[in-house]
Amino acid sequence: MRNMTELKLWTFQRDDRPAEMVQVPHDWAITGPFDPDNDMQIIQIVEDGQTSRWEHVGRTGGLPHVGFGRYSCMIPGPESPERCVYLDFDGVMSRSKVYINGELAGGRHFGYSSFRIDAGKFLHSGDNQLEVTVENPPCASRWYPGAGIYRPVRRVEMDPVHFGHWSLVVRYLPDTGSLLLTGRVENRTGQTQSGTVTLSSPLFEQDSWDCRIPSSGYDFVRTLKLKEHRKWDVEDPVLYPVDFRIVSGAYSDEETVRYGIRSCVFDPDRGFLLNGRRVKLNGVCMHHDLGPIGAAFNRAAAKRQLEILRQMGCNAIRTSHNPPAPGLLDLCDEMGFLVMDEAFDAWRIHKTDNDYATFFDSESEMDLSDLIRRDRNHPSVILWSIGNEVRELHTKGAGGADIARRLREIVKKYDRERPVTAGMNACEDAIENGVAAELDIPAWNYRPQKYHLFHKLFPHCPVIGAETLSTVSTRGIYYFPAREYRFGFRPDRPEKSELQCSSYCLDVMGWAMTPEAELLAQDMDESVAGQFIWTGFDYLGEPTPYYSEWPSRSSYFGCVDLVGLPKDLFYMMKSQWVKESPMVHIVPHHWNWKAGQKLDIHVFSNCDEVELFINGKSCTRKYRTGGSSDLAERYRFIWHDLAWQPGEIRAVGYRKGEVCTEEILKTAGAPAEIRLNTGRCTCAADGEDMLFVEVSAVDRENNPVPDAKTYIRFDVAGESLKIAAADGGNPTSTELFHLPECSLFSGKAVVYLRSTGAVGKTVLTASGEGLAPAQIELFAEKTVQA
């Protein structure tokens, strides 16, 4: 039988600092401090159009991830000499080495790869010392990578006859209504064994057969007719267990694959078809960090991100630009998200001095093979991406087409169903040098005006925008007049001293366009399968457009800020992606201005008409102008040069002439009280689940105060929850995440609380100078599913 134990408690020592006990997954750098010297790089970002090398700060978040770390713990030896023991690592950042009782047992350079260590020959009976060393060199990443054992580690003990690692595959055959099940049985006894393999699931009649298992192992292939079942879909992500069991005398092993039955077709004229139905890919790109808690994977935090994105109408994730945590794909399976699973950010040509190009020639086949074998049973995965904006795309004589062909062949060795793609910025060069032709579906970055041309050149497949928008914004910040603003390499906006970007969704980078350009291209032709916005959430590092200005430690690209509070871009995309529930959203999203201020009011809405009122007086009713020559007015309702006056502004949405929704913003007074709100008050008492509490400042009439910057302190009374982080989402803040205090930003913040493992009630109190404090009761229970 198989026994699996997650290794959570480790002794950790960084460089020459004192050792401490930590819980894995662990990110040693997220506690800071922030400092531009932590990650200053002298580089040329070719992807951003830079023509020379110059100083960049905050490139990876200004956090101290560079350095050496050592983890150690004690693990038991095998229950008997013939038992097999493996160590499974979901990801270690980076250049890891694994030692057992002082002997090097293995490791992995690529910090995003999952890998297995065969520990048996290094173990003895009783306790054994396990040690993992980690080294993050400078200039190894373009964004915040995290540091240390940031994904789970498991000790797996099995009988000598057991299923091979990642060998079990379930494949749906829609033409025959059958399942194809394949797998491998390993035999470590040294002698041929007799055994019985049994396959069972609600999907088919149980299948069982006897077999001989030589010492070289036994491979099997079975085709089984499907019973009545429901299809896995973005709206109904039903999963079925498929159980594999091997019994050989006293030996046995069992493994379950959760599988969703679905058919995926990329139709050249109709885009993406899921179970025969056209589904638009309303996707976002996501880096792997979880904001203030860093890169250490946490299921509750990742699920919260997906839940927020779902509210925007998002149904697809691009794992930019690296293999994701296995736990993220589990969530996508369960919640009905489609996934572009991405392997590499670099091939042979470096983007930074110590990035993956260092190991590409020697290790890319291993890393890519492991990614495909690990993730091929996930119904959420619909595309394999072999690279992102690799420099071979626009470098003549670099052999990019040969590399793309080799990587594609590696993918097809393990999965012939899903298409192979890559995110391409140098689109024209990639067409000319043959890279695009080596892909099943070329995916284009920032070229909506050329989608029709690309489809003519590649008529066998639909068009996909692998990376779109690059609209930069800061939640709650607005600059006037509201106009398109295109950042060059260095920002020259008069307000640049604030190191912020306007939230009108009109500030874009030089390589990109306003959201409307992409929306129009997506709407014009059914052959466009969808897009992946850069990005869903703000992330640590890449504080574009402020390449050399400090403090600036996180990105501005997100539809949602670093702590999970939606920006105005979130509502713009929601107005296009969510059609059923009527909505209106006013920009700027508060009504606190100075006397005499002239405002451009934009309303994002999925309604036919919107009427605007200031203090009860109509500012005219506007109709959606789908044929307007003004691109912005196709997707926004706009009123120019309205004079601000205190009171309220109200937007009313109409469908078929009838009022169906409204939004009211009121002028707020001075901040008087704190308000605490949470989507759920109860978590699992498992030591890992988390709760997230939104903190707001309100005036005496309970109106949100949009410019409140009060420093808030948090306290917990109770043993079931502890504060893991608190932050306001300000991309220029250098306040430490892990302290029980933070400044409000644009009137809000979020505090993250983590289960301690104890059952019971915890009371969170928030207090700030001049504000009435607030409390909220939170609970941890054993029966709650995380």
Tab-separated table of C-alpha atoms in Angstrom, residues 104-526:
chain	number	residue	atom	x	y	z
A	104	LEU	CA	23.553	14.232	-2.786
A	105	ALA	CA	20.341	12.527	-3.926
A	106	GLY	CA	19.241	14.913	-6.679
A	107	GLY	CA	17.725	18.340	-7.284
A	108	ARG	CA	16.541	20.658	-10.030
A	109	HIS	CA	17.832	23.932	-11.442
A	110	PHE	CA	14.477	25.159	-12.776
A	111	GLY	CA	12.564	26.569	-9.852
A	112	TYR	CA	9.148	25.991	-11.442
A	113	SER	CA	9.558	22.276	-12.190
A	114	SER	CA	8.070	19.494	-10.107
A	115	PHE	CA	10.420	16.560	-9.563
A	116	ARG	CA	10.788	13.254	-7.729
A	117	ILE	CA	13.772	11.940	-5.754
A	118	ASP	CA	14.237	8.173	-5.390
A	119	ALA	CA	15.306	8.219	-1.756
A	120	GLY	CA	15.467	4.479	-1.070
A	121	LYS	CA	19.181	3.850	-1.544
A	122	PHE	CA	20.098	6.771	0.712
A	123	LEU	CA	17.852	5.843	3.662
A	124	HIS	CA	18.456	3.576	6.611
A	125	SER	CA	16.088	2.379	9.314
A	126	GLY	CA	15.129	4.915	11.933
A	127	ASP	CA	15.488	8.672	11.477
A	128	ASN	CA	17.267	10.187	8.498
A	129	GLN	CA	18.386	13.736	7.840
A	130	LEU	CA	16.877	15.424	4.784
A	131	GLU	CA	18.502	18.661	3.650
A	132	VAL	CA	17.613	20.894	0.730
A	133	THR	CA	19.856	23.751	-0.358
A	134	VAL	CA	18.566	26.576	-2.524
A	135	GLU	CA	20.482	29.254	-4.387
A	136	ASN	CA	18.937	32.247	-6.150
A	137	PRO	CA	21.550	34.193	-8.118
A	138	PRO	CA	21.004	37.832	-9.124
A	139	CYS	CA	19.478	38.652	-12.508
A	140	ALA	CA	17.785	35.251	-12.801
A	141	SER	CA	14.215	36.506	-13.178
A	142	ARG	CA	12.238	39.346	-14.766
A	143	TRP	CA	9.626	39.406	-11.965
A	144	TYR	CA	9.455	38.338	-8.326
A	145	PRO	CA	10.219	34.600	-8.298
A	146	GLY	CA	9.986	33.903	-4.576
A	147	ALA	CA	12.666	31.949	-2.769
A	148	GLY	CA	12.956	28.553	-1.132
A	149	ILE	CA	10.693	25.512	-0.909
A	150	TYR	CA	7.639	27.475	-2.019
A	151	ARG	CA	5.448	24.536	-3.060
A	152	PRO	CA	4.539	21.351	-1.128
A	153	VAL	CA	6.911	18.437	-0.470
A	154	ARG	CA	5.688	14.888	0.158
A	155	ARG	CA	7.311	11.689	1.393
A	156	VAL	CA	5.732	8.788	-0.521
A	157	GLU	CA	6.323	5.170	0.566
A	158	MET	CA	5.148	2.249	-1.586
A	159	ASP	CA	5.473	-1.481	-2.042
A	160	PRO	CA	8.096	-2.521	-4.609
A	161	VAL	CA	5.284	-3.183	-7.104
A	162	HIS	CA	3.597	0.148	-7.757
A	163	PHE	CA	2.398	2.519	-10.467
A	164	GLY	CA	5.052	4.655	-12.147
A	165	HIS	CA	5.282	8.356	-11.409
A	166	TRP	CA	2.941	10.372	-13.676
A	167	SER	CA	2.432	7.233	-15.795
A	168	LEU	CA	-1.348	6.920	-15.461
A	169	VAL	CA	-3.209	8.630	-18.282
A	170	VAL	CA	-6.943	8.962	-18.924
A	171	ARG	CA	-7.943	10.052	-22.410
A	172	TYR	CA	-11.422	10.693	-23.789
A	173	LEU	CA	-12.132	9.371	-27.296
A	174	PRO	CA	-15.173	11.389	-28.451
A	175	ASP	CA	-15.480	9.542	-31.764
A	176	THR	CA	-16.160	6.228	-30.022
A	177	GLY	CA	-17.585	7.424	-26.702
A	178	SER	CA	-14.812	5.572	-24.879
A	179	LEU	CA	-11.993	6.172	-22.442
A	180	LEU	CA	-8.436	5.140	-23.196
A	181	LEU	CA	-6.535	4.303	-20.007
A	182	THR	CA	-2.797	3.698	-20.035
A	183	GLY	CA	-0.235	3.225	-17.324
A	184	ARG	CA	2.913	1.553	-16.118
A	185	VAL	CA	3.548	-0.780	-13.220
A	186	GLU	CA	7.058	-0.654	-11.751
A	187	ASN	CA	8.607	-3.795	-10.270
A	188	ARG	CA	11.492	-3.212	-7.854
A	189	THR	CA	11.651	-6.774	-6.521
A	190	GLY	CA	14.177	-7.919	-9.111
A	191	GLN	CA	11.974	-10.888	-10.059
A	192	THR	CA	8.961	-11.344	-12.310
A	193	GLN	CA	5.731	-11.024	-10.353
A	194	SER	CA	2.135	-12.030	-11.016
A	195	GLY	CA	-0.486	-9.400	-10.456
A	196	THR	CA	-4.016	-8.169	-11.043
A	197	VAL	CA	-4.792	-4.694	-12.319
A	198	THR	CA	-8.242	-3.257	-11.607
A	199	LEU	CA	-9.735	-0.106	-13.098
A	200	SER	CA	-12.921	1.316	-11.616
A	201	SER	CA	-14.953	4.501	-11.933
A	202	PRO	CA	-18.562	5.689	-12.171
A	203	LEU	CA	-17.686	6.294	-15.822
A	204	PHE	CA	-17.378	2.651	-16.888
A	205	GLU	CA	-17.907	-0.952	-15.872
A	206	GLN	CA	-15.086	-2.202	-13.680
A	207	ASP	CA	-12.246	-3.751	-15.643
A	208	SER	CA	-9.832	-6.260	-14.120
A	209	TRP	CA	-7.203	-8.612	-15.571
A	210	ASP	CA	-4.242	-10.725	-14.542
A	211	CYS	CA	-0.763	-9.904	-15.764
A	212	ARG	CA	2.885	-10.815	-15.427
A	213	ILE	CA	5.134	-7.986	-14.291
A	214	PRO	CA	8.779	-8.451	-15.300
A	215	SER	CA	11.548	-6.617	-13.464
A	216	SER	CA	11.642	-4.140	-16.350
A	217	GLY	CA	8.035	-3.122	-15.591
A	218	TYR	CA	4.646	-3.655	-17.205
A	219	ASP	CA	2.793	-1.232	-19.497
A	220	PHE	CA	-0.934	-1.514	-20.123
A	221	VAL	CA	-3.513	0.015	-22.472
A	222	ARG	CA	-7.274	-0.434	-22.023
A	223	THR	CA	-10.227	1.031	-23.926
A	224	LEU	CA	-13.490	1.148	-21.984
A	225	LYS	CA	-16.969	2.189	-23.094
A	226	LEU	CA	-18.359	5.192	-21.233
A	227	LYS	CA	-21.512	5.021	-19.156
A	228	GLU	CA	-23.951	7.902	-19.028
A	229	HIS	CA	-22.138	10.951	-17.704
A	230	ARG	CA	-22.051	14.754	-17.566
A	231	LYS	CA	-19.521	16.714	-19.552
A	232	TRP	CA	-16.900	18.882	-17.844
A	233	ASP	CA	-17.631	22.490	-18.772
A	234	VAL	CA	-16.733	25.972	-17.608
A	235	GLU	CA	-20.282	26.252	-16.270
A	236	ASP	CA	-20.474	22.706	-14.885
A	237	PRO	CA	-16.961	21.438	-14.084
A	238	VAL	CA	-17.945	17.910	-13.059
A	239	LEU	CA	-15.062	15.585	-12.180
A	240	TYR	CA	-15.141	11.803	-11.872
A	241	PRO	CA	-12.690	9.581	-9.970
A	242	VAL	CA	-10.844	6.982	-12.019
A	243	ASP	CA	-9.231	4.446	-9.685
A	244	PHE	CA	-6.221	2.343	-10.667
A	245	ARG	CA	-5.266	-0.621	-8.448
A	246	ILE	CA	-2.519	-3.231	-8.682
A	247	VAL	CA	-2.320	-6.282	-6.394
A	248	SER	CA	0.641	-8.635	-6.570
A	249	GLY	CA	0.696	-11.128	-3.718
A	250	ALA	CA	1.372	-9.140	-0.556
A	251	TYR	CA	2.114	-6.004	-2.585
A	252	SER	CA	-0.432	-3.432	-3.722
A	253	ASP	CA	-0.765	0.134	-4.883
A	254	GLU	CA	-3.693	2.408	-5.669
A	255	GLU	CA	-3.903	5.798	-7.340
A	256	THR	CA	-6.866	7.968	-8.331
A	257	VAL	CA	-7.046	10.358	-11.275
A	258	ARG	CA	-9.778	13.016	-11.165
A	259	TYR	CA	-10.966	13.381	-14.715
A	260	GLY	CA	-13.438	15.511	-16.612
A	261	ILE	CA	-14.996	14.308	-19.864
A	262	ARG	CA	-14.867	17.096	-22.433
A	263	SER	CA	-14.068	17.658	-26.083
A	264	CYS	CA	-12.014	20.646	-27.195
A	265	VAL	CA	-11.734	21.806	-30.792
A	266	PHE	CA	-9.939	24.873	-32.111
A	267	ASP	CA	-11.977	25.587	-35.202
A	268	PRO	CA	-10.367	27.872	-37.810
A	269	ASP	CA	-13.609	29.740	-38.445
A	270	ARG	CA	-15.490	29.492	-35.137
A	271	GLY	CA	-12.742	29.840	-32.568
A	272	PHE	CA	-12.732	27.536	-29.539
A	273	LEU	CA	-15.417	24.855	-29.178
A	274	LEU	CA	-15.958	23.164	-25.825
A	275	ASN	CA	-18.202	20.098	-26.131
A	276	GLY	CA	-19.315	21.447	-29.509
A	277	ARG	CA	-20.325	24.844	-28.107
A	278	ARG	CA	-18.449	28.025	-28.982
A	279	VAL	CA	-16.820	29.430	-25.856
A	280	LYS	CA	-14.909	32.686	-26.005
A	281	LEU	CA	-11.619	32.598	-24.112
A	282	ASN	CA	-12.065	35.474	-21.686
A	283	GLY	CA	-8.622	34.945	-20.283
A	284	VAL	CA	-5.984	36.649	-18.160
A	285	CYS	CA	-2.282	36.091	-17.676
A	286	MET	CA	-1.219	35.356	-14.100
A	287	HIS	CA	2.180	35.268	-12.463
A	288	HIS	CA	2.537	32.802	-9.605
A	289	ASP	CA	2.868	35.083	-6.576
A	290	LEU	CA	-0.084	35.552	-4.239
A	291	GLY	CA	0.540	39.189	-3.434
A	292	PRO	CA	1.422	39.996	0.194
A	293	ILE	CA	1.940	36.318	1.116
A	294	GLY	CA	4.435	35.867	-1.710
A	295	ALA	CA	5.143	32.869	-3.900
A	296	ALA	CA	4.449	30.185	-1.268
A	297	PHE	CA	1.450	28.332	-2.642
A	298	ASN	CA	-1.706	28.510	-0.589
A	299	ARG	CA	-4.901	26.917	-1.874
A	300	ALA	CA	-7.260	29.391	-0.198
A	301	ALA	CA	-5.396	32.423	-1.561
A	302	ALA	CA	-5.248	30.963	-5.068
A	303	LYS	CA	-8.938	30.067	-4.932
A	304	ARG	CA	-9.802	33.606	-3.850
A	305	GLN	CA	-7.958	34.984	-6.876
A	306	LEU	CA	-9.943	32.718	-9.191
A	307	GLU	CA	-13.229	33.596	-7.487
A	308	ILE	CA	-12.550	37.312	-7.991
A	309	LEU	CA	-11.611	36.782	-11.629
A	310	ARG	CA	-14.768	34.736	-12.160
A	311	GLN	CA	-16.825	37.749	-11.049
A	312	MET	CA	-15.219	39.698	-13.905
A	313	GLY	CA	-16.354	37.046	-16.398
A	314	CYS	CA	-12.914	35.488	-16.746
A	315	ASN	CA	-12.913	31.804	-17.728
A	316	ALA	CA	-9.296	31.172	-18.730
A	317	ILE	CA	-5.799	31.476	-17.245
A	318	ARG	CA	-2.415	31.654	-18.934
A	319	THR	CA	0.280	30.486	-16.489
A	320	SER	CA	2.715	33.161	-17.488
A	321	HIS	CA	5.478	32.360	-17.962
A	322	ASN	CA	6.200	29.085	-16.247
A	323	PRO	CA	4.783	25.756	-15.048
A	324	PRO	CA	2.094	26.445	-12.439
A	325	ALA	CA	1.648	24.928	-9.014
A	326	PRO	CA	-0.207	21.602	-9.341
A	327	GLY	CA	-2.668	22.911	-6.773
A	328	LEU	CA	-3.641	25.759	-9.093
A	329	LEU	CA	-4.582	23.302	-11.845
A	330	ASP	CA	-6.621	21.295	-9.327
A	331	LEU	CA	-8.587	24.463	-8.588
A	332	CYS	CA	-9.047	25.221	-12.285
A	333	ASP	CA	-10.405	21.684	-12.768
A	334	GLU	CA	-12.836	22.137	-9.881
A	335	MET	CA	-13.953	25.674	-10.747
A	336	GLY	CA	-14.177	25.420	-14.528
A	337	PHE	CA	-11.263	27.537	-15.740
A	338	LEU	CA	-9.504	26.827	-19.031
A	339	VAL	CA	-5.701	26.914	-18.954
A	340	MET	CA	-2.857	27.728	-21.302
A	341	ASP	CA	-0.068	25.813	-19.535
A	342	GLU	CA	3.233	27.576	-20.240
A	343	ALA	CA	6.728	26.132	-19.975
A	344	PHE	CA	9.454	28.721	-20.579
A	345	ASP	CA	10.178	32.443	-20.652
A	346	ALA	CA	13.533	31.967	-22.408
A	347	TRP	CA	15.157	29.511	-24.788
A	348	ARG	CA	18.852	29.766	-25.656
A	349	ILE	CA	19.117	33.561	-25.729
A	350	HIS	CA	19.190	35.237	-22.319
A	351	LYS	CA	16.763	37.948	-21.264
A	352	THR	CA	18.576	38.366	-17.946
A	353	ASP	CA	22.094	37.209	-17.194
A	354	ASN	CA	21.225	34.132	-15.126
A	355	ASP	CA	17.821	33.125	-16.434
A	356	TYR	CA	16.660	29.766	-17.815
A	357	ALA	CA	18.777	30.112	-20.969
A	358	THR	CA	21.685	28.964	-18.770
A	359	PHE	CA	20.145	25.471	-18.632
A	360	PHE	CA	18.016	25.390	-21.769
A	361	ASP	CA	20.176	23.124	-23.919
A	362	SER	CA	20.860	20.596	-21.185
A	363	GLU	CA	17.539	20.527	-19.316
A	364	SER	CA	14.667	21.801	-21.463
A	365	GLU	CA	13.711	18.313	-22.647
A	366	MET	CA	13.522	17.035	-19.076
A	367	ASP	CA	11.624	20.063	-17.780
A	368	LEU	CA	9.139	20.142	-20.637
A	369	SER	CA	8.583	16.376	-20.564
A	370	ASP	CA	7.886	16.494	-16.834
A	371	LEU	CA	5.414	19.360	-17.294
A	372	ILE	CA	3.396	17.495	-19.925
A	373	ARG	CA	3.445	14.181	-18.031
A	374	ARG	CA	2.422	15.911	-14.793
A	375	ASP	CA	-0.441	18.010	-16.200
A	376	ARG	CA	-1.921	15.979	-19.082
A	377	ASN	CA	-4.835	14.545	-17.061
A	378	HIS	CA	-6.209	17.979	-16.137
A	379	PRO	CA	-9.383	18.768	-18.107
A	380	SER	CA	-8.737	22.470	-17.548
A	381	VAL	CA	-5.577	22.401	-19.673
A	382	ILE	CA	-6.417	23.109	-23.321
A	383	LEU	CA	-3.118	24.485	-24.692
A	384	TRP	CA	0.587	23.871	-24.172
A	385	SER	CA	2.748	26.968	-24.568
A	386	ILE	CA	6.428	26.260	-25.216
A	387	GLY	CA	7.603	29.833	-24.751
A	388	ASN	CA	6.887	33.487	-24.165
A	389	GLU	CA	8.363	36.254	-26.304
A	390	VAL	CA	11.613	34.323	-26.634
A	391	ARG	CA	14.326	36.343	-28.302
A	392	GLU	CA	14.821	33.736	-30.985
A	393	LEU	CA	11.593	35.094	-32.485
A	394	HIS	CA	13.263	38.207	-33.829
A	395	THR	CA	16.900	37.126	-33.987
A	396	LYS	CA	17.982	35.928	-37.414
A	397	GLY	CA	20.162	32.844	-37.503
A	398	ALA	CA	19.240	31.839	-33.933
A	399	GLY	CA	17.582	28.594	-35.026
A	400	GLY	CA	14.243	29.496	-33.497
A	401	ALA	CA	12.247	27.320	-35.889
A	402	ASP	CA	14.432	24.294	-35.124
A	403	ILE	CA	14.005	24.839	-31.390
A	404	ALA	CA	10.248	25.245	-31.728
A	405	ARG	CA	10.063	22.038	-33.768
A	406	ARG	CA	12.088	20.122	-31.178
A	407	LEU	CA	9.942	21.367	-28.286
A	408	ARG	CA	6.741	20.602	-30.160
A	409	GLU	CA	7.928	17.034	-30.786
A	410	ILE	CA	8.637	16.617	-27.062
A	411	VAL	CA	5.088	17.719	-26.256
A	412	LYS	CA	3.572	15.374	-28.849
A	413	LYS	CA	5.518	12.436	-27.425
A	414	TYR	CA	3.337	12.635	-24.314
A	415	ASP	CA	0.161	14.357	-25.521
A	416	ARG	CA	-0.980	14.416	-29.138
A	417	GLU	CA	-4.385	15.966	-28.437
A	418	ARG	CA	-3.782	19.471	-27.179
A	419	PRO	CA	-2.352	22.085	-29.563
A	420	VAL	CA	1.106	23.563	-29.052
A	421	THR	CA	1.417	27.341	-29.064
A	422	ALA	CA	3.730	30.135	-27.917
A	423	GLY	CA	3.220	33.776	-27.025
A	424	MET	CA	4.850	35.855	-29.752
A	425	ASN	CA	5.590	39.572	-29.624
A	426	ALA	CA	7.847	39.792	-32.695
A	427	CYS	CA	5.001	38.420	-34.794
A	428	GLU	CA	6.202	39.454	-38.225
A	429	ASP	CA	9.718	38.182	-37.552
A	430	ALA	CA	8.356	34.889	-36.218
A	431	ILE	CA	6.419	34.424	-39.435
A	432	GLU	CA	9.457	35.221	-41.562
A	433	ASN	CA	11.906	32.979	-39.695
A	434	GLY	CA	9.508	30.029	-39.529
A	435	VAL	CA	8.852	29.831	-35.780
A	436	ALA	CA	5.133	30.542	-36.187
A	437	ALA	CA	4.772	27.766	-38.759
A	438	GLU	CA	6.126	25.201	-36.281
A	439	LEU	CA	3.233	25.826	-33.888
A	440	ASP	CA	-0.167	24.154	-34.061
A	441	ILE	CA	-1.720	27.514	-33.198
A	442	PRO	CA	0.425	30.648	-33.284
A	443	ALA	CA	-0.606	32.987	-30.469
A	444	TRP	CA	-0.091	36.707	-30.946
A	445	ASN	CA	0.871	39.403	-28.441
A	446	TYR	CA	-0.377	42.988	-28.910
A	447	ARG	CA	-1.389	42.773	-32.572
A	448	PRO	CA	-5.208	43.112	-32.675
A	449	GLN	CA	-5.011	45.266	-35.802
A	450	LYS	CA	-3.425	42.332	-37.673
A	451	TYR	CA	-5.651	39.447	-36.581
A	452	HIS	CA	-7.328	39.314	-39.985
A	453	LEU	CA	-3.942	39.119	-41.716
A	454	PHE	CA	-2.682	36.391	-39.378
A	455	HIS	CA	-5.792	34.352	-40.076
A	456	LYS	CA	-5.155	34.581	-43.808
A	457	LEU	CA	-1.574	33.409	-43.307
A	458	PHE	CA	-2.600	30.547	-40.997
A	459	PRO	CA	-6.092	29.561	-42.173
A	460	HIS	CA	-5.936	26.137	-40.500
A	461	CYS	CA	-6.416	27.562	-36.997
A	462	PRO	CA	-8.219	30.345	-35.155
A	463	VAL	CA	-6.565	33.493	-33.829
A	464	ILE	CA	-5.608	33.780	-30.155
A	465	GLY	CA	-4.356	36.880	-28.364
A	466	ALA	CA	-1.885	35.303	-25.926
A	467	GLU	CA	-1.086	38.631	-24.304
A	468	THR	CA	-3.228	41.731	-24.691
A	469	LEU	CA	-3.908	45.230	-23.339
A	470	SER	CA	-0.926	46.121	-21.071
A	471	THR	CA	-3.186	48.844	-19.705
A	472	VAL	CA	-1.583	50.303	-16.579
A	473	SER	CA	-3.595	51.761	-13.731
A	474	THR	CA	-3.625	52.332	-9.988
A	475	ARG	CA	-6.791	51.712	-8.004
A	476	GLY	CA	-8.437	55.000	-7.048
A	477	ILE	CA	-5.977	57.306	-8.863
A	478	TYR	CA	-7.254	59.604	-11.643
A	479	TYR	CA	-5.411	62.191	-13.748
A	480	PHE	CA	-7.078	64.816	-15.924
A	481	PRO	CA	-7.967	65.295	-18.654
A	482	ALA	CA	-9.106	61.738	-19.271
A	483	ARG	CA	-7.309	60.938	-22.507
A	484	GLU	CA	-5.203	58.206	-23.974
A	485	TYR	CA	-1.709	58.404	-22.534
A	486	ARG	CA	1.102	56.332	-23.998
A	487	PHE	CA	4.127	55.757	-21.808
A	488	GLY	CA	7.564	55.671	-23.399
A	489	PHE	CA	10.570	54.080	-21.749
A	490	ARG	CA	10.523	56.705	-19.007
A	491	PRO	CA	7.257	58.312	-17.915
A	492	ASP	CA	6.915	62.041	-18.516
A	493	ARG	CA	3.447	62.590	-17.060
A	494	PRO	CA	3.522	65.688	-14.784
A	495	GLU	CA	2.256	63.615	-11.857
A	496	LYS	CA	5.102	61.101	-12.182
A	497	SER	CA	6.423	61.997	-8.721
A	498	GLU	CA	3.556	59.904	-7.331
A	499	LEU	CA	4.750	56.895	-9.381
A	500	GLN	CA	1.138	55.990	-10.118
A	501	CYS	CA	-0.983	55.517	-13.250
A	502	SER	CA	-4.445	56.853	-13.990
A	503	SER	CA	-7.362	54.459	-13.586
A	504	TYR	CA	-9.370	55.652	-16.598
A	505	CYS	CA	-8.092	52.570	-18.485
A	506	LEU	CA	-6.437	54.841	-21.038
A	507	ASP	CA	-2.799	54.636	-19.899
A	508	VAL	CA	-0.968	52.108	-22.054
A	509	MET	CA	2.567	51.064	-22.802
A	510	GLY	CA	4.278	51.879	-26.070
A	511	TRP	CA	3.841	48.360	-27.440
A	512	ALA	CA	0.143	48.163	-26.589
A	513	MET	CA	-3.210	49.798	-27.254
A	514	THR	CA	-6.216	50.874	-25.216
A	515	PRO	CA	-8.588	48.024	-24.259
A	516	GLU	CA	-11.065	49.075	-26.938
A	517	ALA	CA	-8.697	48.140	-29.769
A	518	GLU	CA	-8.497	44.558	-28.532
A	519	LEU	CA	-12.213	44.383	-27.750
A	520	LEU	CA	-13.073	45.507	-31.265
A	521	ALA	CA	-10.777	42.896	-32.831
A	522	GLN	CA	-12.247	40.201	-30.585
A	523	ASP	CA	-15.776	41.175	-31.630
A	524	MET	CA	-15.206	41.534	-35.363
A	525	ASP	CA	-14.526	37.923	-36.339
A	526	GLU	CA	-15.601	34.561	-34.909
